[in-house]
């Protein structure tokens, strides 16, 4: 192997940012190339037009005017041939784990920041070649082994690596050095800098700062005066400086939540209960998967006119149980929502999370015997879902009144409820 020391800085670090291109759509294309390759595709929260929002779309669709966040109804008007695909997060996690494993084989210093992107610190990975060779090998392997395109940024820090990965898409590799910042970035508007949103950019414009170059030259004291501690970061970012390290230990979640937009407005707690129970079950399962306990819960309600309210409360004790969460959520709904008011969206968020092994569960006198049984039941249900999918176990409360009645009738007749009896249930909307 050639001597690669000349390609690595004598001080500082070499960071890669691996960004999967149109990840969800690319996964479906990899799974079924005959159906999706070369065609305009989009993944949406629901193919049902009322609530459908484009989560991501293929590059073929983008060239035809489709964009993330667009309503499905509008997208189909622009491109009638658009193939709208229902999300499959189990499949996405499978491919995410696979590409992360490829990246991890080049360095243990891997920080996953989302399901489709990660940072790699390859400063100590000279045995695999130059930074460019490593990036090319990772990109080639992900394409060969998984049939997925990705873009990779190479830089001395995470900020510039992230920016570099956006320079050439899809399937590009870009190098962005500190000495290139002025030429590459300074003439661009501030909101094109990663980490600067539209509101911050608008506030900067009011201060006479329109470009990243003007931000880099701005007085730091003035920025601190107007943005607080963010002001120092803005100054550094404008100059391409970022001292944050690649952290292979993912931070513990501060909250776990899930929302669902409803196919039709619901009225009253009777109609809301199956949806709330399903939401509580999903967030409790994610909580247990991370070995966490929750001390608080928040209910989110959105009306048809898009007004949103949130209400929260503390649980009686730290819990990982959907039953405890569901009881608290229903109490919040009854306390803070009038039965005659329609609801378009419902959400449940768990708060005050703590590691299970660090949590001393205070069991009351009447519950201590039930706790081990509840944990065993949760483990059994989780095991079944891990093996057979999320819909392998349904409680009667998750079904509509009609399906619950059918379930009771089957039980009364002493017959088993076959899988095809439930095929007409839309599990994403209950």
XYZ file of C-alpha atoms in Angstrom:
430
model
C 0.000 0.000 0.000
C 1.236 3.505 -0.779
C 2.417 5.824 1.966
C -0.722 7.741 2.882
C 0.648 9.919 5.700
C 0.898 12.867 3.295
C -2.896 12.830 2.877
C -3.614 13.141 6.605
C -3.132 16.381 8.554
C -0.318 16.442 11.117
C -2.864 17.894 13.540
C -6.654 17.923 13.523
C -8.993 15.258 12.251
C -10.400 13.749 9.071
C -14.182 13.387 9.124
C -16.525 11.722 6.647
C -20.244 12.379 6.446
C -22.102 9.530 4.736
C -25.540 10.614 3.500
C -27.833 8.100 1.792
C -29.559 9.554 -1.268
C -33.394 9.535 -1.315
C -33.009 6.715 1.189
C -36.571 5.407 1.525
C -37.199 5.414 -2.220
C -33.771 3.908 -2.876
C -34.520 1.062 -0.458
C -37.737 0.199 -2.300
C -35.877 0.334 -5.607
C -33.183 -1.993 -4.224
C -35.873 -4.420 -3.047
C -37.887 -4.340 -6.269
C -35.816 -2.847 -9.112
C -38.116 -4.159 -11.846
C -41.023 -2.158 -10.444
C -39.303 1.052 -9.309
C -35.943 1.594 -11.043
C -35.835 4.691 -13.223
C -39.413 5.678 -12.352
C -40.791 8.633 -10.369
C -41.471 7.332 -6.859
C -42.336 8.893 -3.522
C -42.809 7.615 0.002
C -45.723 9.236 1.812
C -47.157 8.994 5.321
C -50.298 7.688 3.680
C -51.420 7.213 0.114
C -54.801 8.465 1.295
C -54.957 11.925 -0.223
C -56.222 13.908 2.721
C -53.288 13.296 5.025
C -50.639 12.230 2.540
C -47.418 14.229 2.664
C -44.351 13.353 0.594
C -41.657 12.165 3.020
C -39.059 11.702 0.302
C -39.021 11.203 -3.437
C -36.676 9.737 -6.016
C -34.392 11.941 -8.087
C -36.456 11.096 -11.162
C -39.499 12.541 -9.363
C -37.530 15.605 -8.241
C -36.594 16.410 -11.802
C -40.322 16.397 -12.602
C -41.099 18.969 -9.895
C -41.940 16.756 -6.882
C -40.451 17.776 -3.535
C -40.365 16.682 0.099
C -43.252 18.070 2.149
C -45.582 18.368 -0.846
C -49.098 17.003 -0.473
C -49.675 13.753 -2.323
C -52.715 15.230 -4.038
C -50.647 18.076 -5.490
C -47.786 15.760 -6.441
C -50.135 13.527 -8.427
C -51.485 16.560 -10.281
C -47.933 17.506 -11.263
C -46.939 13.939 -12.113
C -49.879 11.538 -12.625
C -47.432 8.646 -13.148
C -45.884 9.158 -9.695
C -45.734 5.862 -7.780
C -46.665 6.582 -4.146
C -45.306 3.973 -1.725
C -46.405 3.316 1.822
C -43.547 3.529 4.391
C -41.938 0.319 5.642
C -39.786 1.322 8.595
C -38.821 -2.251 9.412
C -37.277 -2.484 5.950
C -35.567 0.913 6.306
C -34.009 -0.096 9.627
C -32.699 -3.297 8.036
C -30.918 -1.355 5.278
C -29.783 1.336 7.715
C -28.100 -1.249 9.916
C -26.480 -2.801 6.850
C -24.891 0.393 5.520
C -23.790 1.409 9.032
C -22.020 -1.938 9.385
C -20.124 -1.292 6.166
C -19.060 2.149 7.417
C -18.190 0.756 10.849
C -15.726 -1.696 9.288
C -13.427 1.276 8.548
C -13.527 2.870 12.005
C -15.272 2.337 15.348
C -15.611 6.132 15.570
C -19.058 6.198 13.976
C -21.847 8.534 15.053
C -25.278 7.729 13.627
C -27.310 10.941 13.508
C -30.373 9.532 11.745
C -31.549 6.410 9.969
C -29.835 7.498 6.735
C -26.688 9.389 7.718
C -23.624 9.081 9.919
C -20.302 10.717 10.704
C -17.027 8.788 10.659
C -13.755 9.916 12.231
C -11.150 8.193 10.034
C -8.101 9.987 11.462
C -6.801 6.648 12.720
C -7.773 4.637 9.640
C -4.673 5.124 7.494
C -4.323 1.363 7.004
C -7.319 1.536 4.656
C -5.783 4.189 2.399
C -6.231 7.903 1.850
C -9.447 9.649 2.932
C -10.604 9.737 -0.680
C -9.863 6.034 -1.142
C -11.784 5.176 2.026
C -14.763 7.257 0.902
C -14.695 5.622 -2.540
C -14.504 2.133 -1.000
C -17.437 2.816 1.338
C -19.539 4.256 -1.466
C -18.669 1.375 -3.808
C -19.461 -1.297 -1.204
C -22.797 0.262 -0.265
C -23.778 0.288 -3.939
C -22.452 -3.209 -4.699
C -23.760 -4.931 -1.562
C -27.003 -3.006 -1.003
C -27.734 -1.315 -4.368
C -28.036 2.035 -2.580
C -26.522 5.366 -3.694
C -24.886 7.673 -1.170
C -22.988 10.956 -1.114
C -19.931 11.416 1.093
C -18.311 14.601 2.368
C -14.653 14.688 3.439
C -13.520 17.519 5.715
C -11.525 18.416 8.849
C -14.696 18.730 10.952
C -18.326 17.574 11.125
C -19.837 20.859 9.931
C -17.812 20.986 6.715
C -18.217 17.231 6.136
C -21.998 17.654 6.309
C -21.901 20.587 3.891
C -19.553 18.698 1.547
C -21.871 15.681 1.326
C -24.579 17.982 -0.057
C -22.384 19.417 -2.823
C -22.697 16.465 -5.222
C -25.911 14.445 -5.203
C -26.671 11.738 -5.944
C -23.693 9.426 -5.507
C -20.993 12.083 -5.248
C -17.864 12.549 -3.146
C -16.675 16.039 -2.201
C -13.704 17.366 -0.256
C -14.107 20.649 1.642
C -11.018 22.065 3.353
C -10.862 25.088 5.625
C -8.938 26.979 2.961
C -11.844 26.343 0.527
C -14.544 27.865 2.765
C -14.257 31.400 1.423
C -14.435 30.281 -2.209
C -17.170 27.661 -1.777
C -19.426 29.160 0.896
C -19.000 32.863 1.439
C -21.105 34.026 -1.509
C -24.079 31.838 -0.485
C -27.055 33.101 1.584
C -26.937 32.333 5.306
C -29.797 29.837 5.244
C -27.695 27.536 3.043
C -25.359 26.985 6.001
C -26.243 23.759 7.814
C -27.757 24.651 11.193
C -29.134 28.052 10.160
C -32.881 27.992 9.672
C -35.125 30.482 7.935
C -35.982 32.385 11.130
C -32.330 32.855 12.084
C -31.495 33.856 8.503
C -34.314 36.431 8.551
C -33.003 37.890 11.800
C -29.500 38.053 10.291
C -30.877 39.895 7.252
C -32.431 42.478 9.563
C -28.922 43.021 10.935
C -27.598 43.537 7.406
C -25.999 40.079 7.161
C -27.089 38.391 3.937
C -24.251 36.032 2.997
C -22.130 33.497 4.837
C -19.110 35.668 4.063
C -20.731 38.641 5.826
C -21.522 36.345 8.754
C -17.888 35.227 8.918
C -16.763 38.883 9.076
C -19.425 40.014 11.565
C -18.514 41.253 15.032
C -18.837 38.329 17.447
C -19.993 40.577 20.286
C -22.838 41.888 18.162
C -23.885 38.328 17.266
C -23.835 37.303 20.936
C -25.873 40.367 21.835
C -28.570 39.379 19.329
C -28.429 35.563 19.474
C -26.980 34.736 22.898
C -24.603 31.757 22.986
C -25.690 30.890 19.434
C -23.854 34.016 18.301
C -20.427 32.467 18.921
C -21.420 29.368 16.966
C -22.673 31.488 14.060
C -19.334 33.287 13.874
C -17.402 30.000 13.900
C -19.731 28.362 11.387
C -19.320 31.239 8.946
C -15.587 30.563 9.036
C -16.013 26.801 8.737
C -14.862 26.103 12.295
C -16.449 23.288 14.313
C -14.898 21.734 17.421
C -17.545 19.048 18.064
C -16.249 15.481 18.103
C -17.639 12.368 16.473
C -19.414 10.675 19.369
C -19.919 6.921 18.888
C -22.054 6.786 22.028
C -25.520 7.979 21.077
C -27.115 10.282 23.601
C -30.059 8.963 25.548
C -33.352 10.090 24.086
C -34.902 13.057 25.868
C -38.364 12.054 24.703
C -40.102 9.375 22.654
C -43.224 10.276 20.726
C -45.532 9.205 17.931
C -48.382 10.997 16.162
C -50.941 9.957 13.590
C -53.117 12.044 11.291
C -56.543 10.433 11.190
C -58.337 9.312 7.993
C -61.470 10.982 9.363
C -62.195 13.318 12.268
C -62.960 11.572 15.550
C -65.421 12.779 18.150
C -65.240 11.901 21.816
C -63.222 9.508 23.929
C -65.017 6.390 22.619
C -63.717 6.979 19.094
C -60.344 8.200 20.351
C -59.586 5.236 22.633
C -58.411 2.709 19.955
C -56.103 5.318 18.425
C -54.701 6.377 21.785
C -54.138 2.767 22.828
C -52.261 2.052 19.603
C -50.090 5.155 20.063
C -49.362 4.254 23.693
C -48.446 0.729 22.672
C -46.005 1.993 20.015
C -44.201 4.494 22.242
C -44.029 2.001 25.136
C -42.459 -0.550 22.818
C -39.824 1.959 21.689
C -39.225 2.849 25.332
C -38.562 -0.779 26.260
C -36.375 -1.275 23.192
C -34.056 1.440 24.548
C -34.251 0.076 28.125
C -35.764 3.314 29.393
C -38.503 4.299 31.832
C -40.782 7.357 31.571
C -41.943 9.637 34.371
C -44.250 11.857 32.314
C -46.548 11.800 29.299
C -47.782 14.441 26.858
C -50.931 14.322 24.712
C -51.034 16.231 21.408
C -54.353 17.101 19.745
C -54.789 18.909 16.427
C -58.121 20.153 15.088
C -59.281 20.156 11.438
C -58.377 23.873 11.250
C -54.787 22.935 12.220
C -54.835 24.339 15.770
C -52.647 22.250 18.063
C -52.730 21.861 21.837
C -50.479 19.824 24.111
C -51.223 18.743 27.670
C -48.939 16.767 29.958
C -48.875 15.114 33.364
C -46.596 13.059 35.566
C -47.139 9.330 35.889
C -47.740 7.938 39.358
C -44.401 6.146 39.095
C -41.720 5.512 36.499
C -43.122 3.092 33.933
C -42.475 1.253 30.679
C -46.015 -0.074 30.458
C -48.466 0.887 27.710
C -51.248 0.308 30.245
C -49.966 3.031 32.586
C -49.335 5.440 29.726
C -52.757 4.803 28.190
C -54.529 5.465 31.504
C -52.751 8.816 31.886
C -53.393 9.824 28.257
C -57.106 9.059 28.477
C -57.356 11.133 31.653
C -55.684 14.044 29.848
C -58.092 13.720 26.922
C -61.166 13.686 29.177
C -59.888 16.593 31.260
C -58.829 18.929 28.473
C -60.999 18.150 25.432
C -64.702 18.606 24.805
C -66.443 15.589 23.339
C -68.234 17.518 20.593
C -65.031 19.024 19.150
C -63.549 17.065 16.204
C -59.942 15.871 16.222
C -57.732 15.491 13.124
C -54.441 14.349 14.713
C -53.471 12.608 17.949
C -50.016 12.144 19.435
C -48.429 10.677 22.556
C -44.966 11.646 23.815
C -43.102 10.136 26.764
C -40.985 12.507 28.835
C -38.619 12.412 31.800
C -36.802 9.351 30.483
C -34.324 7.453 32.634
C -32.251 4.328 32.080
C -34.089 1.321 33.439
C -31.113 0.005 35.380
C -30.826 3.345 37.176
C -34.519 3.596 38.005
C -35.812 2.503 41.375
C -39.420 1.501 40.703
C -41.638 2.366 43.652
C -44.275 -0.354 43.623
C -47.357 0.239 45.678
C -48.648 -2.364 48.105
C -51.240 -3.759 45.687
C -49.111 -3.777 42.542
C -45.852 -5.412 43.535
C -47.146 -8.910 42.718
C -48.370 -7.848 39.265
C -45.145 -6.107 38.171
C -43.100 -9.229 37.265
C -46.100 -10.635 35.358
C -46.509 -7.370 33.430
C -42.810 -7.378 32.518
C -43.004 -11.002 31.354
C -46.056 -10.218 29.219
C -44.335 -7.176 27.686
C -41.253 -9.257 26.849
C -43.376 -11.971 25.248
C -45.309 -9.448 23.132
C -42.101 -7.680 22.102
C -40.520 -11.001 21.121
C -43.502 -11.913 18.950
C -43.456 -8.547 17.203
C -39.708 -8.690 16.643
C -40.159 -12.037 14.931
C -43.467 -11.652 13.099
C -43.954 -7.885 12.730
C -45.723 -5.088 14.551
C -49.202 -6.450 13.815
C -48.510 -9.914 15.240
C -50.147 -8.926 18.533
C -53.244 -6.735 18.760
C -55.303 -6.020 21.840
C -59.074 -5.826 21.560
C -58.904 -2.151 22.498
C -56.933 -1.379 19.347
C -59.823 -2.453 17.144
C -62.845 -0.424 16.187
C -66.176 -1.196 17.881
C -67.219 -3.349 14.915
C -64.078 -5.454 14.980
C -64.144 -5.696 18.772
C -67.700 -7.059 18.572
C -66.587 -9.579 15.953
C -63.748 -10.651 18.234
C -66.137 -11.145 21.156
C -68.490 -13.182 18.974
C -65.681 -15.472 17.904
C -64.627 -15.981 21.501
C -68.192 -16.771 22.549
C -68.434 -19.410 19.839
C -65.119 -20.868 20.995
C -63.468 -20.356 17.625
C -60.149 -18.788 16.820
C -59.988 -15.533 14.966
C -58.085 -16.206 11.783
C -55.737 -13.693 10.253
C -57.984 -13.062 7.262
C -60.740 -11.861 9.608
C -58.568 -8.843 10.303
C -57.350 -8.131 6.787
C -59.645 -5.144 6.339
C -58.227 -3.271 9.337
C -55.939 -0.389 8.433
C -53.417 -0.841 11.216
C -51.750 2.496 10.521
C -54.975 4.291 11.366
C -56.061 2.528 14.547
